[in-house]
Amino acid sequence: MVSTPSRITSPHGTDYLSPVEEPLGDRSPNQHLLPLTAQVNSNDQLTIGGVAVSELVKTYGSPLYILDEESLRAACRQYREALKRYYPGEATVLYASKAWNCLAICAIAGSEGLGIDVASGGELYTALQAGVAADQIYFHGNNKSATELAEALDVGSHVVVDNWLELETLAQLSGAQGKTVPILIRITPGIECHTHEYIRTGHIDSKFGFDPNQIEAVLKEIAQQPSLDFQGFHAHIGSQIFELEPHKDLPGVMVQWFLKAKEIGLSPSVLNVGGGLGIRYTEDDDPPSIDAWVKQVCTAMVAACQNAPIAP
């Protein structure tokens, strides 16, 4: 069962969260309906971060999106600390800025030691302006323009290559400029998960990434392109996922392609595991904690590496 703070009822019969009784850093933000700092003050007003929501509405109008900085920072720290606990090798947490890309959010994620996933030239620009180092930015997307690829090449960010056209365009651009570009290739792992069909991304006929029957040819093409600095693989199985089992299977699939790349003569060093841990939208939702999700991914990755065998 999900552990939630106790509740109090206002004189008007409205159900609210009670004052926070447990340390914010120990609570997994994705398991709570409201931000970690949500409380009811002495005037029977809902507050977030110590500020009455009614006052925010007076100032900024309604509808209004409110993001609690403490909840965001707690999530960043929990991901980072869980990786240290459960994974023996090098590891980096990346914030997927498609969730919300603005200067403040990117700056907060960067200050907490996270890299940034971007999916457009605008998101790339925002992350850079927020002070995130280019080598900590990963450019995703299945329809990047030649202009966007040139921008990524110019600043030195990683590019997660999604299809043949993108691979060919990037090879031409980098070759013409005499530059090398660090790339990962996105693969379709063929793993199903229980989430809405619009946010499933790991099934074979997904519009994202290379199908399994294309990957060997892609790797051989990369091996012929000196301007493409192949670093490894990315795979993503979907968003708003409440089960851990699909993430148990994903590392094994990725490690097999890692070995194939080495067999072809490439030198991969990165396996980028993607897939959105669910959050609690309704009272009935019961997502696993950040710690449990990271533990599952790390345990599965270590086991897959040991079976290969390669170093985690």
Coordinates of C-alpha atoms in Angstrom, one line a residue:
M1 CA 0.0 0.0 0.0
V2 CA 1.1 3.6 -0.6
S3 CA 2.0 5.4 2.6
T4 CA 0.4 8.9 2.7
P5 CA 0.2 11.6 5.3
S6 CA -2.9 11.7 7.6
R7 CA -5.7 14.0 6.5
I8 CA -7.8 16.6 8.3
T9 CA -11.3 17.9 7.4
S10 CA -12.0 21.6 7.3
P11 CA -15.2 23.0 8.9
H12 CA -16.6 23.1 5.4
G13 CA -16.2 19.3 5.0
T14 CA -13.3 19.6 2.6
D15 CA -10.6 16.9 2.9
Y16 CA -7.0 18.3 3.1
L17 CA -3.6 17.0 3.9
S18 CA -2.4 17.5 7.4
P19 CA 0.9 19.2 8.3
V20 CA 4.0 17.2 7.2
E21 CA 5.1 14.9 9.9
E22 CA 7.9 12.9 8.2
P23 CA 11.1 14.2 6.6
L24 CA 10.5 15.4 3.0
G25 CA 13.6 13.7 1.7
D26 CA 12.3 10.3 2.8
R27 CA 9.0 10.5 0.9
S28 CA 8.9 9.5 -2.8
P29 CA 7.2 12.5 -4.5
N30 CA 5.6 10.3 -7.2
Q31 CA 3.6 8.4 -4.6
H32 CA 1.7 11.5 -3.4
L33 CA -1.3 13.3 -4.9
L34 CA -0.1 16.7 -3.7
P35 CA 3.4 18.3 -3.5
L36 CA 5.5 17.2 -0.5
T37 CA 5.2 20.7 1.2
A38 CA 1.3 20.8 0.8
Q39 CA -0.2 21.8 4.2
V40 CA -3.3 23.5 5.6
N41 CA -2.5 26.7 7.5
S42 CA -4.3 28.1 10.5
N43 CA -6.7 30.0 8.2
D44 CA -7.9 26.7 6.7
Q45 CA -6.0 27.5 3.4
L46 CA -4.1 25.0 1.3
T47 CA -0.4 26.1 1.1
I48 CA 2.4 24.8 -1.1
G49 CA 6.0 25.7 -0.1
G50 CA 4.6 27.8 2.7
V51 CA 2.5 30.1 0.3
A52 CA -1.3 30.0 0.3
V53 CA -2.6 28.8 -3.0
S54 CA -5.4 31.5 -2.8
E55 CA -2.7 34.2 -2.7
L56 CA -0.9 32.7 -5.7
V57 CA -4.2 32.7 -7.6
K58 CA -4.8 36.4 -6.7
T59 CA -1.4 37.2 -8.1
Y60 CA -1.2 35.0 -11.2
G61 CA -4.8 34.1 -12.0
S62 CA -6.4 30.8 -12.6
P63 CA -6.0 28.1 -13.9
L64 CA -2.5 28.1 -12.5
Y65 CA 0.3 25.5 -12.6
I66 CA 2.3 25.3 -9.4
L67 CA 5.5 23.3 -9.1
D68 CA 7.0 22.8 -5.7
E69 CA 10.7 23.2 -5.8
E70 CA 11.3 21.0 -2.7
S71 CA 9.4 18.1 -4.3
L72 CA 11.5 18.4 -7.5
R73 CA 14.7 18.6 -5.5
A74 CA 13.7 15.6 -3.3
A75 CA 13.0 13.5 -6.4
C76 CA 16.4 14.5 -8.0
R77 CA 18.2 13.5 -4.8
Q78 CA 16.3 10.2 -4.4
Y79 CA 17.2 9.1 -7.9
R80 CA 20.8 10.1 -7.5
E81 CA 21.2 8.5 -4.0
A82 CA 19.4 5.3 -5.1
L83 CA 21.9 4.9 -8.0
K84 CA 24.8 5.2 -5.6
R85 CA 23.2 2.5 -3.4
Y86 CA 22.4 0.0 -6.0
Y87 CA 24.7 0.4 -8.9
P88 CA 28.5 -0.3 -8.7
G89 CA 29.5 1.4 -11.9
E90 CA 29.3 5.0 -13.2
A91 CA 25.8 6.3 -13.5
T92 CA 24.0 9.5 -14.4
V93 CA 20.4 10.6 -13.8
L94 CA 18.8 12.6 -16.7
Y95 CA 15.8 14.9 -16.3
A96 CA 13.4 14.5 -19.3
S97 CA 12.6 18.1 -20.0
K98 CA 9.6 17.2 -22.1
A99 CA 7.8 17.1 -18.7
W100 CA 8.5 20.8 -18.3
N101 CA 11.3 22.7 -20.0
C102 CA 12.0 26.2 -18.7
L103 CA 15.1 28.0 -17.4
A104 CA 14.3 27.5 -13.7
I105 CA 13.5 23.8 -13.9
C106 CA 16.6 23.0 -16.0
A107 CA 18.7 25.1 -13.6
I108 CA 17.4 23.2 -10.6
A109 CA 17.9 19.8 -12.2
G110 CA 21.4 20.8 -13.1
S111 CA 22.2 22.1 -9.7
E112 CA 21.1 18.7 -8.3
G113 CA 23.7 17.0 -10.5
L114 CA 21.4 15.8 -13.2
G115 CA 21.9 15.9 -16.9
I116 CA 19.0 16.9 -19.3
D117 CA 17.1 15.1 -22.0
V118 CA 15.9 17.5 -24.7
A119 CA 13.7 16.9 -27.8
S120 CA 13.9 20.1 -29.8
G121 CA 16.2 23.0 -30.7
G122 CA 14.3 25.2 -28.3
E123 CA 14.7 22.8 -25.4
L124 CA 18.4 22.5 -26.2
Y125 CA 18.8 26.3 -26.1
T126 CA 16.9 26.5 -22.8
A127 CA 19.0 23.9 -21.1
L128 CA 22.2 25.6 -22.2
Q129 CA 20.9 29.0 -21.1
A130 CA 20.1 27.5 -17.7
G131 CA 23.8 26.6 -17.3
V132 CA 23.7 22.9 -18.1
A133 CA 26.9 21.7 -19.7
A134 CA 26.5 20.6 -23.3
D135 CA 28.1 17.2 -22.5
Q136 CA 25.4 16.6 -20.0
I137 CA 22.6 17.1 -22.6
Y138 CA 21.1 14.3 -24.7
F139 CA 19.1 15.3 -27.8
H140 CA 16.2 12.9 -28.4
G141 CA 13.3 13.0 -30.9
N142 CA 12.2 11.0 -34.0
N143 CA 12.0 14.1 -36.3
K144 CA 15.0 16.3 -35.7
S145 CA 15.6 18.7 -38.5
A146 CA 19.0 19.2 -40.1
T147 CA 19.2 22.6 -38.4
E148 CA 18.6 21.1 -35.0
L149 CA 21.3 18.4 -35.7
A150 CA 23.7 21.2 -36.7
E151 CA 22.9 23.0 -33.5
A152 CA 23.7 19.9 -31.4
L153 CA 26.9 19.4 -33.4
D154 CA 27.9 23.0 -32.9
V155 CA 27.5 23.0 -29.0
G156 CA 28.8 19.4 -28.5
S157 CA 25.7 17.7 -27.0
H158 CA 25.0 14.0 -27.3
V159 CA 22.6 13.0 -30.0
V160 CA 20.3 10.0 -29.6
V161 CA 19.9 8.8 -33.2
D162 CA 16.4 7.6 -33.9
N163 CA 16.3 6.6 -37.6
W164 CA 18.3 6.2 -40.8
L165 CA 17.7 9.7 -42.2
E166 CA 19.0 11.2 -39.0
L167 CA 22.0 9.0 -39.0
E168 CA 22.9 9.9 -42.6
T169 CA 22.3 13.6 -42.0
L170 CA 24.4 13.7 -38.9
A171 CA 27.3 11.8 -40.6
Q172 CA 27.2 14.3 -43.5
L173 CA 27.1 17.4 -41.2
S174 CA 29.9 16.2 -38.9
G175 CA 32.0 14.9 -41.8
A176 CA 31.8 18.2 -43.7
Q177 CA 32.9 20.2 -40.6
G178 CA 35.6 17.8 -39.6
K179 CA 34.0 17.2 -36.2
T180 CA 33.1 14.1 -34.2
V181 CA 29.7 13.9 -32.6
P182 CA 28.9 11.6 -29.6
I183 CA 25.9 9.5 -30.4
L184 CA 23.7 6.8 -28.9
I185 CA 21.3 4.9 -31.1
R186 CA 17.7 4.3 -29.9
I187 CA 16.5 0.7 -30.2
T188 CA 13.0 -0.7 -30.0
P189 CA 13.4 -3.5 -27.4
G190 CA 10.1 -5.3 -28.1
I191 CA 9.0 -5.0 -24.5
E192 CA 5.3 -4.4 -23.7
C193 CA 4.2 -2.6 -20.5
H194 CA 0.7 -1.9 -19.1
T195 CA 0.1 1.8 -19.8
H196 CA -2.0 3.8 -22.3
E197 CA -1.3 2.9 -25.9
Y198 CA -0.4 6.6 -26.7
I199 CA 2.5 6.5 -24.3
R200 CA 3.9 3.0 -24.9
T201 CA 7.2 3.2 -26.7
G202 CA 9.0 -0.2 -26.4
H203 CA 6.8 -2.4 -28.6
I204 CA 8.1 -3.6 -32.0
D205 CA 6.0 -1.3 -34.2
S206 CA 6.7 1.9 -32.2
K207 CA 7.4 5.0 -34.2
F208 CA 10.5 5.6 -32.1
G209 CA 13.9 4.0 -32.6
F210 CA 15.4 1.3 -34.8
D211 CA 13.7 -2.1 -35.1
P212 CA 15.8 -5.2 -34.0
N213 CA 16.1 -6.3 -37.6
Q214 CA 17.8 -3.0 -38.5
I215 CA 20.3 -2.6 -35.6
E216 CA 23.2 -4.7 -37.0
A217 CA 23.2 -2.8 -40.3
V218 CA 23.1 0.5 -38.4
L219 CA 26.1 -0.6 -36.3
K220 CA 28.0 -1.6 -39.4
E221 CA 27.3 1.8 -41.0
I222 CA 28.4 3.7 -37.9
A223 CA 31.7 1.7 -37.9
Q224 CA 32.3 3.2 -41.4
Q225 CA 31.8 6.8 -40.3
P226 CA 34.8 8.2 -38.4
S227 CA 32.9 11.4 -37.5
L228 CA 30.3 9.4 -35.5
D229 CA 31.6 8.7 -31.9
F230 CA 29.4 5.7 -31.0
Q231 CA 28.9 5.6 -27.2
G232 CA 26.1 3.1 -26.8
F233 CA 22.3 2.5 -26.8
H234 CA 19.1 4.1 -25.5
A235 CA 15.8 2.3 -25.1
H236 CA 12.5 3.5 -23.7
I237 CA 9.5 1.4 -22.9
G238 CA 6.8 3.9 -22.1
S239 CA 5.5 6.5 -19.6
Q240 CA 3.3 6.4 -16.5
I241 CA 4.4 2.8 -15.7
F242 CA 3.2 1.2 -12.4
E243 CA 4.9 -2.2 -12.7
L244 CA 8.6 -3.1 -12.2
E245 CA 8.7 -6.3 -14.4
P246 CA 9.3 -4.6 -17.8
H247 CA 12.4 -2.8 -16.4
K248 CA 13.7 -6.2 -15.2
D249 CA 13.8 -7.4 -18.9
L250 CA 15.1 -4.3 -20.6
P251 CA 18.8 -4.4 -19.5
G252 CA 19.2 -8.0 -20.8
V253 CA 18.0 -6.9 -24.3
M254 CA 20.3 -3.9 -24.3
V255 CA 23.4 -5.9 -23.1
Q256 CA 23.0 -8.3 -26.0
W257 CA 23.2 -5.4 -28.5
F258 CA 26.1 -4.0 -26.5
L259 CA 28.0 -7.2 -27.2
K260 CA 27.0 -7.2 -30.9
A261 CA 28.5 -3.7 -31.2
K262 CA 31.8 -4.8 -29.7
E263 CA 31.8 -7.8 -32.1
I264 CA 31.4 -5.4 -35.0
G265 CA 34.4 -3.4 -33.8
L266 CA 32.8 -0.5 -32.0
S267 CA 33.6 0.5 -28.4
P268 CA 30.3 1.2 -26.6
S269 CA 30.4 2.4 -23.0
V270 CA 26.8 3.6 -22.3
L271 CA 23.4 1.9 -21.8
N272 CA 20.8 4.5 -21.3
V273 CA 17.7 3.0 -19.8
G274 CA 14.4 4.9 -20.3
G275 CA 10.8 4.4 -19.2
G276 CA 8.6 6.7 -17.2
L277 CA 8.0 5.7 -13.6
G278 CA 4.4 6.4 -12.9
I279 CA 3.0 9.1 -10.6
R280 CA -0.1 9.1 -8.4
Y281 CA -2.8 11.0 -10.4
T282 CA -5.7 9.5 -8.4
E283 CA -6.4 7.9 -5.0
D284 CA -6.4 4.5 -6.6
D285 CA -3.0 4.8 -8.3
D286 CA -0.2 2.8 -6.5
P287 CA 3.1 3.5 -8.2
P288 CA 6.4 2.0 -6.8
S289 CA 8.7 4.4 -5.1
I290 CA 11.7 6.0 -6.8
D291 CA 14.0 3.8 -4.7
A292 CA 12.2 0.6 -5.7
W293 CA 12.3 1.5 -9.3
V294 CA 16.0 2.4 -9.3
K295 CA 16.8 -0.8 -7.4
Q296 CA 15.0 -2.9 -10.0
V297 CA 16.7 -1.3 -12.9
C298 CA 20.1 -1.5 -11.2
T299 CA 19.7 -5.1 -10.1
A300 CA 18.7 -6.2 -13.6
M301 CA 21.5 -4.3 -15.2
V302 CA 24.1 -5.7 -12.9
A303 CA 22.8 -9.3 -13.5
A304 CA 22.7 -8.8 -17.3
C305 CA 26.3 -7.5 -17.2
Q306 CA 27.5 -10.4 -15.1
N307 CA 25.9 -12.9 -17.4
A308 CA 27.5 -11.3 -20.5
P309 CA 30.1 -11.0 -18.8
I310 CA 31.0 -7.3 -18.9
A311 CA 31.7 -4.8 -16.2
P312 CA 28.6 -2.8 -15.0

